[in-house]
Amino acid sequence: MAKSKTIILIHGNFVNDLTWTEWKQYYEQKGYKVYTPANPGHQGTPSELRKNIHPDLTTTGFIDVVNNISNLIDTLPERPLVIGHSMAGMVTLKLVELDKVAAGVSIDGVPPKNVFPPFQTLKTVLPAFGFFSSRKYFMGSRKWYDYAFFNTISDMEKDSMFEKYAVPESYKVSRQLVLNSYSNINFKKTHEPILFIGGGNDHIFPSSLTKTIAGKYSDSNCKVEIKIFEDKSHFICGEQGWEAVADYILDWYENL
């Protein structure tokens, strides 16, 4: 079967599309047409977004993010390979369920509503729900990013990565993921191939959770595979050695 030559890279919460800049160039050099859309309310430069909140941010929910990518797919000549990180890992699973993709890759992905996360996940992401906050959005502190994202990189790199990538996030996205039935996944439904990638040093979504989500899919005729990069953090797509992850995905896809 001829493979789609179109890739969509979807960013997760707490960062924006600029985290995919190098991946886009990398895959384009390999002959793919690559799209890296910003999720609603995330368009712009992170340093500016931290100063001036995008007007669409606080009204953006998980459903809006899925619809934004789905609408993009509808404009394309072929169904793409979709790769999503973190929250967008769950976006990927939803697009697979909606039969919008040629194949899907979830990297360090959020669990669906019908998969209960471990205590480590709840403890780390609880502030992003805003249940006890008077603010209208979440902006992680340097300490939070250092623990949740940048725990495997040097202190000097942590400074530059925060300045380069950290952005405010909508409470509505996180709330819809845990409270809205749209965020359930039908694990029994026939689907296109899915690859789950986890980081062995991920402080938000541990690799055990990645394995649990993958294990929920029950149609033995549909391909579901898992790859854990033991030394990687939640910032797996941005930390040193990301090319190995990008190559693994493309090798998997091209050999389906």
PDB file of C-alpha atoms in Angstrom:
ATOM      1  CA  MET A   1       0.000   0.000   0.000  1.00  0.00           C
ATOM      2  CA  ALA A   2       1.337   3.440  -0.912  1.00  0.00           C
ATOM      3  CA  LYS A   3       2.064   5.512   2.184  1.00  0.00           C
ATOM      4  CA  SER A   4       0.814   9.052   2.658  1.00  0.00           C
ATOM      5  CA  LYS A   5       3.621  11.600   2.264  1.00  0.00           C
ATOM      6  CA  THR A   6       1.866  14.069   4.559  1.00  0.00           C
ATOM      7  CA  ILE A   7       2.639  14.478   8.273  1.00  0.00           C
ATOM      8  CA  ILE A   8       0.889  16.600  10.890  1.00  0.00           C
ATOM      9  CA  LEU A   9       2.824  17.307  14.096  1.00  0.00           C
ATOM     10  CA  ILE A  10       0.567  18.434  16.973  1.00  0.00           C
ATOM     11  CA  HIS A  11       1.970  20.130  20.056  1.00  0.00           C
ATOM     12  CA  GLY A  12       0.724  19.488  23.562  1.00  0.00           C
ATOM     13  CA  ASN A  13      -0.120  21.715  26.494  1.00  0.00           C
ATOM     14  CA  PHE A  14       2.247  24.274  28.057  1.00  0.00           C
ATOM     15  CA  VAL A  15       4.196  24.816  24.781  1.00  0.00           C
ATOM     16  CA  ASN A  16       3.289  25.733  21.203  1.00  0.00           C
ATOM     17  CA  ASP A  17       4.068  24.752  17.611  1.00  0.00           C
ATOM     18  CA  LEU A  18       7.632  26.115  17.765  1.00  0.00           C
ATOM     19  CA  THR A  19       8.655  22.918  19.582  1.00  0.00           C
ATOM     20  CA  TRP A  20       8.259  21.129  16.235  1.00  0.00           C
ATOM     21  CA  THR A  21      10.472  23.453  14.153  1.00  0.00           C
ATOM     22  CA  GLU A  22      13.418  21.062  13.888  1.00  0.00           C
ATOM     23  CA  TRP A  23      11.200  18.023  13.363  1.00  0.00           C
ATOM     24  CA  LYS A  24       9.442  19.776  10.493  1.00  0.00           C
ATOM     25  CA  GLN A  25      12.734  20.530   8.752  1.00  0.00           C
ATOM     26  CA  TYR A  26      13.989  16.994   9.451  1.00  0.00           C
ATOM     27  CA  TYR A  27      10.969  15.282   7.920  1.00  0.00           C
ATOM     28  CA  GLU A  28      10.789  17.694   5.001  1.00  0.00           C
ATOM     29  CA  GLN A  29      14.366  16.763   4.113  1.00  0.00           C
ATOM     30  CA  LYS A  30      13.131  13.179   3.893  1.00  0.00           C
ATOM     31  CA  GLY A  31      10.517  14.112   1.302  1.00  0.00           C
ATOM     32  CA  TYR A  32       7.409  14.668   3.422  1.00  0.00           C
ATOM     33  CA  LYS A  33       4.959  17.561   3.405  1.00  0.00           C
ATOM     34  CA  VAL A  34       4.799  18.592   7.064  1.00  0.00           C
ATOM     35  CA  TYR A  35       2.238  20.720   8.904  1.00  0.00           C
ATOM     36  CA  THR A  36       2.799  22.064  12.440  1.00  0.00           C
ATOM     37  CA  PRO A  37      -0.402  23.950  13.302  1.00  0.00           C
ATOM     38  CA  ALA A  38      -0.649  25.959  16.498  1.00  0.00           C
ATOM     39  CA  ASN A  39      -3.526  24.906  18.707  1.00  0.00           C
ATOM     40  CA  PRO A  40      -6.150  27.660  19.135  1.00  0.00           C
ATOM     41  CA  GLY A  41      -4.903  30.397  21.454  1.00  0.00           C
ATOM     42  CA  HIS A  42      -1.254  29.393  21.021  1.00  0.00           C
ATOM     43  CA  GLN A  43      -0.291  31.327  17.897  1.00  0.00           C
ATOM     44  CA  GLY A  44       2.772  33.510  18.362  1.00  0.00           C
ATOM     45  CA  THR A  45       6.130  33.698  20.091  1.00  0.00           C
ATOM     46  CA  PRO A  46       6.215  32.170  23.582  1.00  0.00           C
ATOM     47  CA  SER A  47       7.881  35.200  25.172  1.00  0.00           C
ATOM     48  CA  GLU A  48       5.105  37.430  23.818  1.00  0.00           C
ATOM     49  CA  LEU A  49       2.372  34.966  24.772  1.00  0.00           C
ATOM     50  CA  ARG A  50       3.653  35.013  28.356  1.00  0.00           C
ATOM     51  CA  LYS A  51       3.292  38.800  28.394  1.00  0.00           C
ATOM     52  CA  ASN A  52       0.009  39.047  26.519  1.00  0.00           C
ATOM     53  CA  ILE A  53      -2.421  36.141  26.695  1.00  0.00           C
ATOM     54  CA  HIS A  54      -3.886  35.219  23.312  1.00  0.00           C
ATOM     55  CA  PRO A  55      -7.587  36.220  23.243  1.00  0.00           C
ATOM     56  CA  ASP A  56      -8.655  32.694  22.233  1.00  0.00           C
ATOM     57  CA  LEU A  57      -6.686  30.890  24.933  1.00  0.00           C
ATOM     58  CA  THR A  58      -9.149  30.729  27.830  1.00  0.00           C
ATOM     59  CA  THR A  59     -12.053  29.650  25.609  1.00  0.00           C
ATOM     60  CA  THR A  60     -10.090  26.806  24.012  1.00  0.00           C
ATOM     61  CA  GLY A  61     -10.921  23.258  25.078  1.00  0.00           C
ATOM     62  CA  PHE A  62      -9.782  19.794  24.060  1.00  0.00           C
ATOM     63  CA  ILE A  63     -12.650  19.494  21.589  1.00  0.00           C
ATOM     64  CA  ASP A  64     -11.532  22.729  19.901  1.00  0.00           C
ATOM     65  CA  VAL A  65      -8.015  21.332  19.478  1.00  0.00           C
ATOM     66  CA  VAL A  66      -9.327  18.124  17.884  1.00  0.00           C
ATOM     67  CA  ASN A  67     -11.641  20.082  15.571  1.00  0.00           C
ATOM     68  CA  ASN A  68      -8.805  22.395  14.549  1.00  0.00           C
ATOM     69  CA  ILE A  69      -6.707  19.456  13.342  1.00  0.00           C
ATOM     70  CA  SER A  70      -9.691  17.637  11.860  1.00  0.00           C
ATOM     71  CA  ASN A  71     -10.552  20.699   9.787  1.00  0.00           C
ATOM     72  CA  LEU A  72      -6.974  20.895   8.526  1.00  0.00           C
ATOM     73  CA  ILE A  73      -7.065  17.216   7.532  1.00  0.00           C
ATOM     74  CA  ASP A  74     -10.254  17.842   5.552  1.00  0.00           C
ATOM     75  CA  THR A  75      -8.340  20.279   3.326  1.00  0.00           C
ATOM     76  CA  LEU A  76      -5.586  17.766   2.477  1.00  0.00           C
ATOM     77  CA  PRO A  77      -5.458  15.494  -0.572  1.00  0.00           C
ATOM     78  CA  GLU A  78      -4.682  12.420   1.561  1.00  0.00           C
ATOM     79  CA  ARG A  79      -5.037  11.212   5.118  1.00  0.00           C
ATOM     80  CA  PRO A  80      -1.818  12.073   6.986  1.00  0.00           C
ATOM     81  CA  LEU A  81       0.453  10.413   9.466  1.00  0.00           C
ATOM     82  CA  VAL A  82      -0.418  12.276  12.675  1.00  0.00           C
ATOM     83  CA  ILE A  83       2.096  12.601  15.507  1.00  0.00           C
ATOM     84  CA  GLY A  84       0.989  14.178  18.779  1.00  0.00           C
ATOM     85  CA  HIS A  85       2.896  14.898  21.971  1.00  0.00           C
ATOM     86  CA  SER A  86       1.420  14.915  25.489  1.00  0.00           C
ATOM     87  CA  MET A  87      -2.151  16.273  25.344  1.00  0.00           C
ATOM     88  CA  ALA A  88      -1.886  15.926  21.559  1.00  0.00           C
ATOM     89  CA  GLY A  89      -1.167  12.232  21.996  1.00  0.00           C
ATOM     90  CA  MET A  90      -4.787  12.010  23.051  1.00  0.00           C
ATOM     91  CA  VAL A  91      -5.770  14.244  20.111  1.00  0.00           C
ATOM     92  CA  THR A  92      -4.075  11.652  17.910  1.00  0.00           C
ATOM     93  CA  LEU A  93      -6.049   8.796  19.474  1.00  0.00           C
ATOM     94  CA  LYS A  94      -9.280  10.715  18.907  1.00  0.00           C
ATOM     95  CA  LEU A  95      -8.406  11.372  15.253  1.00  0.00           C
ATOM     96  CA  VAL A  96      -7.611   7.669  14.833  1.00  0.00           C
ATOM     97  CA  GLU A  97     -11.008   6.840  16.320  1.00  0.00           C
ATOM     98  CA  LEU A  98     -12.646   9.314  13.905  1.00  0.00           C
ATOM     99  CA  ASP A  99     -10.863   7.565  10.987  1.00  0.00           C
ATOM    100  CA  LYS A 100      -9.056  10.739   9.960  1.00  0.00           C
ATOM    101  CA  VAL A 101      -5.496   9.421   9.721  1.00  0.00           C
ATOM    102  CA  ALA A 102      -3.302   6.988   7.807  1.00  0.00           C
ATOM    103  CA  ALA A 103      -1.590   6.129  11.107  1.00  0.00           C
ATOM    104  CA  GLY A 104      -1.204   7.750  14.504  1.00  0.00           C
ATOM    105  CA  VAL A 105       1.669   8.232  16.940  1.00  0.00           C
ATOM    106  CA  SER A 106       1.111   9.191  20.573  1.00  0.00           C
ATOM    107  CA  ILE A 107       4.263  10.443  22.314  1.00  0.00           C
ATOM    108  CA  ASP A 108       4.102  10.656  26.133  1.00  0.00           C
ATOM    109  CA  GLY A 109       0.350  10.913  25.676  1.00  0.00           C
ATOM    110  CA  VAL A 110      -2.426  12.017  28.018  1.00  0.00           C
ATOM    111  CA  PRO A 111      -4.691   9.131  29.021  1.00  0.00           C
ATOM    112  CA  PRO A 112      -8.281   9.110  27.752  1.00  0.00           C
ATOM    113  CA  LYS A 113     -11.017   9.839  30.276  1.00  0.00           C
ATOM    114  CA  ASN A 114     -11.712   6.101  30.567  1.00  0.00           C
ATOM    115  CA  VAL A 115      -8.134   5.274  31.647  1.00  0.00           C
ATOM    116  CA  PHE A 116      -7.365   6.355  35.219  1.00  0.00           C
ATOM    117  CA  PRO A 117      -3.919   7.966  35.615  1.00  0.00           C
ATOM    118  CA  PRO A 118      -1.434   7.156  38.392  1.00  0.00           C
ATOM    119  CA  PHE A 119      -0.961   9.400  41.428  1.00  0.00           C
ATOM    120  CA  GLN A 120       2.285  10.798  39.986  1.00  0.00           C
ATOM    121  CA  THR A 121       0.359  12.199  37.013  1.00  0.00           C
ATOM    122  CA  LEU A 122      -2.415  13.688  39.144  1.00  0.00           C
ATOM    123  CA  LYS A 123       0.069  15.369  41.483  1.00  0.00           C
ATOM    124  CA  THR A 124       2.024  16.943  38.620  1.00  0.00           C
ATOM    125  CA  VAL A 125      -0.841  18.204  36.469  1.00  0.00           C
ATOM    126  CA  LEU A 126      -3.367  19.202  39.157  1.00  0.00           C
ATOM    127  CA  PRO A 127      -2.429  22.923  38.959  1.00  0.00           C
ATOM    128  CA  ALA A 128      -3.276  22.893  35.221  1.00  0.00           C
ATOM    129  CA  PHE A 129      -6.961  22.307  36.007  1.00  0.00           C
ATOM    130  CA  GLY A 130      -7.339  25.569  37.909  1.00  0.00           C
ATOM    131  CA  PHE A 131      -9.868  24.172  40.362  1.00  0.00           C
ATOM    132  CA  PHE A 132      -8.343  26.173  43.207  1.00  0.00           C
ATOM    133  CA  SER A 133      -7.100  29.178  41.253  1.00  0.00           C
ATOM    134  CA  SER A 134      -8.491  32.671  40.815  1.00  0.00           C
ATOM    135  CA  ARG A 135      -6.591  33.053  37.536  1.00  0.00           C
ATOM    136  CA  LYS A 136      -8.182  32.365  34.156  1.00  0.00           C
ATOM    137  CA  TYR A 137      -5.293  30.301  32.791  1.00  0.00           C
ATOM    138  CA  PHE A 138      -2.311  28.236  33.927  1.00  0.00           C
ATOM    139  CA  MET A 139       1.253  29.462  33.598  1.00  0.00           C
ATOM    140  CA  GLY A 140       3.779  27.001  34.938  1.00  0.00           C
ATOM    141  CA  SER A 141       6.621  28.305  37.106  1.00  0.00           C
ATOM    142  CA  ARG A 142      10.254  27.645  36.286  1.00  0.00           C
ATOM    143  CA  LYS A 143      10.264  25.091  39.118  1.00  0.00           C
ATOM    144  CA  TRP A 144       7.227  23.318  37.619  1.00  0.00           C
ATOM    145  CA  TYR A 145       8.748  23.155  34.123  1.00  0.00           C
ATOM    146  CA  ASP A 146      12.103  22.000  35.523  1.00  0.00           C
ATOM    147  CA  TYR A 147      10.377  19.058  37.199  1.00  0.00           C
ATOM    148  CA  ALA A 148       7.651  18.258  34.661  1.00  0.00           C
ATOM    149  CA  PHE A 149       9.495  18.860  31.367  1.00  0.00           C
ATOM    150  CA  PHE A 150      13.198  19.532  31.750  1.00  0.00           C
ATOM    151  CA  ASN A 151      14.301  17.006  34.394  1.00  0.00           C
ATOM    152  CA  THR A 152      16.904  15.327  32.152  1.00  0.00           C
ATOM    153  CA  ILE A 153      18.669  18.409  30.780  1.00  0.00           C
ATOM    154  CA  SER A 154      21.330  20.710  32.253  1.00  0.00           C
ATOM    155  CA  ASP A 155      20.492  23.794  34.309  1.00  0.00           C
ATOM    156  CA  MET A 156      21.816  26.044  31.554  1.00  0.00           C
ATOM    157  CA  GLU A 157      19.559  24.352  29.020  1.00  0.00           C
ATOM    158  CA  LYS A 158      16.580  24.619  31.375  1.00  0.00           C
ATOM    159  CA  ASP A 159      16.890  28.410  31.317  1.00  0.00           C
ATOM    160  CA  SER A 160      16.952  28.622  27.537  1.00  0.00           C
ATOM    161  CA  MET A 161      14.245  25.996  26.994  1.00  0.00           C
ATOM    162  CA  PHE A 162      11.842  27.790  29.334  1.00  0.00           C
ATOM    163  CA  GLU A 163      12.426  31.116  27.590  1.00  0.00           C
ATOM    164  CA  LYS A 164      12.087  29.541  24.160  1.00  0.00           C
ATOM    165  CA  TYR A 165       9.039  27.303  24.647  1.00  0.00           C
ATOM    166  CA  ALA A 166       6.976  27.881  27.817  1.00  0.00           C
ATOM    167  CA  VAL A 167       3.503  29.342  27.230  1.00  0.00           C
ATOM    168  CA  PRO A 168       0.288  29.891  29.216  1.00  0.00           C
ATOM    169  CA  GLU A 169      -2.324  27.142  28.969  1.00  0.00           C
ATOM    170  CA  SER A 170      -6.090  26.958  28.968  1.00  0.00           C
ATOM    171  CA  TYR A 171      -7.742  25.335  31.984  1.00  0.00           C
ATOM    172  CA  LYS A 172     -10.552  24.259  29.675  1.00  0.00           C
ATOM    173  CA  VAL A 173      -8.357  21.777  27.780  1.00  0.00           C
ATOM    174  CA  SER A 174      -7.430  19.851  30.918  1.00  0.00           C
ATOM    175  CA  ARG A 175     -10.945  19.996  32.326  1.00  0.00           C
ATOM    176  CA  GLN A 176     -12.526  18.586  29.170  1.00  0.00           C
ATOM    177  CA  LEU A 177     -10.001  15.751  29.159  1.00  0.00           C
ATOM    178  CA  VAL A 178     -11.211  14.505  32.540  1.00  0.00           C
ATOM    179  CA  LEU A 179     -14.833  15.689  32.663  1.00  0.00           C
ATOM    180  CA  ASN A 180     -16.235  15.480  29.116  1.00  0.00           C
ATOM    181  CA  SER A 181     -17.380  12.146  27.654  1.00  0.00           C
ATOM    182  CA  TYR A 182     -15.890  13.202  24.293  1.00  0.00           C
ATOM    183  CA  SER A 183     -12.525  12.356  25.853  1.00  0.00           C
ATOM    184  CA  ASN A 184     -13.351   8.660  26.125  1.00  0.00           C
ATOM    185  CA  ILE A 185     -11.827   6.300  23.554  1.00  0.00           C
ATOM    186  CA  ASN A 186     -13.634   3.292  22.086  1.00  0.00           C
ATOM    187  CA  PHE A 187     -10.854   0.720  22.412  1.00  0.00           C
ATOM    188  CA  LYS A 188     -12.879  -1.995  20.659  1.00  0.00           C
ATOM    189  CA  LYS A 189     -13.289  -0.096  17.390  1.00  0.00           C
ATOM    190  CA  THR A 190     -11.332  -1.108  14.285  1.00  0.00           C
ATOM    191  CA  HIS A 191      -8.590   1.450  13.641  1.00  0.00           C
ATOM    192  CA  GLU A 192      -5.507   2.354  11.635  1.00  0.00           C
ATOM    193  CA  PRO A 193      -2.032   1.560  13.083  1.00  0.00           C
ATOM    194  CA  ILE A 194      -1.005   3.300  16.309  1.00  0.00           C
ATOM    195  CA  LEU A 195       2.467   3.663  17.773  1.00  0.00           C
ATOM    196  CA  PHE A 196       2.844   4.625  21.437  1.00  0.00           C
ATOM    197  CA  ILE A 197       6.130   6.190  22.508  1.00  0.00           C
ATOM    198  CA  GLY A 198       7.031   6.811  26.141  1.00  0.00           C
ATOM    199  CA  GLY A 199       9.904   8.305  28.064  1.00  0.00           C
ATOM    200  CA  GLY A 200      11.382   6.261  30.879  1.00  0.00           C
ATOM    201  CA  ASN A 201      12.081   9.466  32.837  1.00  0.00           C
ATOM    202  CA  ASP A 202       8.763  11.192  32.116  1.00  0.00           C
ATOM    203  CA  HIS A 203       7.551  12.875  35.335  1.00  0.00           C
ATOM    204  CA  ILE A 204       4.059  13.624  33.970  1.00  0.00           C
ATOM    205  CA  PHE A 205       3.010  10.478  32.142  1.00  0.00           C
ATOM    206  CA  PRO A 206       5.267   7.584  33.195  1.00  0.00           C
ATOM    207  CA  SER A 207       5.983   4.845  30.683  1.00  0.00           C
ATOM    208  CA  SER A 208       3.805   2.465  32.704  1.00  0.00           C
ATOM    209  CA  LEU A 209       0.816   4.653  31.813  1.00  0.00           C
ATOM    210  CA  THR A 210       1.776   4.606  28.130  1.00  0.00           C
ATOM    211  CA  LYS A 211       1.816   0.796  28.256  1.00  0.00           C
ATOM    212  CA  THR A 212      -1.549   0.734  30.037  1.00  0.00           C
ATOM    213  CA  ILE A 213      -3.225   2.893  27.376  1.00  0.00           C
ATOM    214  CA  ALA A 214      -1.792   0.825  24.535  1.00  0.00           C
ATOM    215  CA  GLY A 215      -2.921  -2.357  26.238  1.00  0.00           C
ATOM    216  CA  LYS A 216      -6.552  -1.234  26.251  1.00  0.00           C
ATOM    217  CA  TYR A 217      -6.890  -1.645  22.472  1.00  0.00           C
ATOM    218  CA  SER A 218      -8.557  -4.989  21.899  1.00  0.00           C
ATOM    219  CA  ASP A 219      -8.927  -5.550  18.130  1.00  0.00           C
ATOM    220  CA  SER A 220      -6.203  -8.086  17.370  1.00  0.00           C
ATOM    221  CA  ASN A 221      -6.451  -7.324  13.647  1.00  0.00           C
ATOM    222  CA  CYS A 222      -5.289  -3.732  14.220  1.00  0.00           C
ATOM    223  CA  LYS A 223      -1.635  -2.837  14.780  1.00  0.00           C
ATOM    224  CA  VAL A 224      -0.694  -1.286  18.129  1.00  0.00           C
ATOM    225  CA  GLU A 225       2.978  -1.026  19.078  1.00  0.00           C
ATOM    226  CA  ILE A 226       4.954   0.477  21.950  1.00  0.00           C
ATOM    227  CA  LYS A 227       8.478   1.882  22.177  1.00  0.00           C
ATOM    228  CA  ILE A 228       9.938   3.211  25.431  1.00  0.00           C
ATOM    229  CA  PHE A 229      13.041   5.419  25.339  1.00  0.00           C
ATOM    230  CA  GLU A 230      14.304   4.726  28.832  1.00  0.00           C
ATOM    231  CA  ASP A 231      16.425   7.852  29.369  1.00  0.00           C
ATOM    232  CA  LYS A 232      13.937  10.386  27.978  1.00  0.00           C
ATOM    233  CA  SER A 233      11.794  12.932  29.847  1.00  0.00           C
ATOM    234  CA  HIS A 234       8.437  14.434  28.947  1.00  0.00           C
ATOM    235  CA  PHE A 235      10.472  16.834  26.794  1.00  0.00           C
ATOM    236  CA  ILE A 236      11.398  13.871  24.602  1.00  0.00           C
ATOM    237  CA  CYS A 237      10.738  15.802  21.376  1.00  0.00           C
ATOM    238  CA  GLY A 238      13.038  18.676  22.325  1.00  0.00           C
ATOM    239  CA  GLU A 239      15.861  17.251  24.372  1.00  0.00           C
ATOM    240  CA  GLN A 240      19.160  16.109  22.907  1.00  0.00           C
ATOM    241  CA  GLY A 241      18.790  12.972  20.811  1.00  0.00           C
ATOM    242  CA  TRP A 242      15.278  13.716  19.541  1.00  0.00           C
ATOM    243  CA  GLU A 243      16.411  12.552  16.074  1.00  0.00           C
ATOM    244  CA  ALA A 244      16.448   8.939  17.299  1.00  0.00           C
ATOM    245  CA  VAL A 245      12.788   9.280  18.232  1.00  0.00           C
ATOM    246  CA  ALA A 246      11.918  10.923  14.907  1.00  0.00           C
ATOM    247  CA  ASP A 247      13.765   8.187  12.997  1.00  0.00           C
ATOM    248  CA  TYR A 248      12.082   5.399  14.955  1.00  0.00           C
ATOM    249  CA  ILE A 249       8.649   6.803  14.092  1.00  0.00           C
ATOM    250  CA  LEU A 250       9.405   7.132  10.410  1.00  0.00           C
ATOM    251  CA  ASP A 251      10.931   3.651  10.218  1.00  0.00           C
ATOM    252  CA  TRP A 252       7.855   2.222  11.913  1.00  0.00           C
ATOM    253  CA  TYR A 253       5.517   4.058   9.569  1.00  0.00           C
ATOM    254  CA  GLU A 254       7.370   3.264   6.361  1.00  0.00           C
ATOM    255  CA  ASN A 255       7.480  -0.436   7.246  1.00  0.00           C
ATOM    256  CA  LEU A 256       3.782  -0.861   7.999  1.00  0.00           C
TER     257      LEU A 256
END
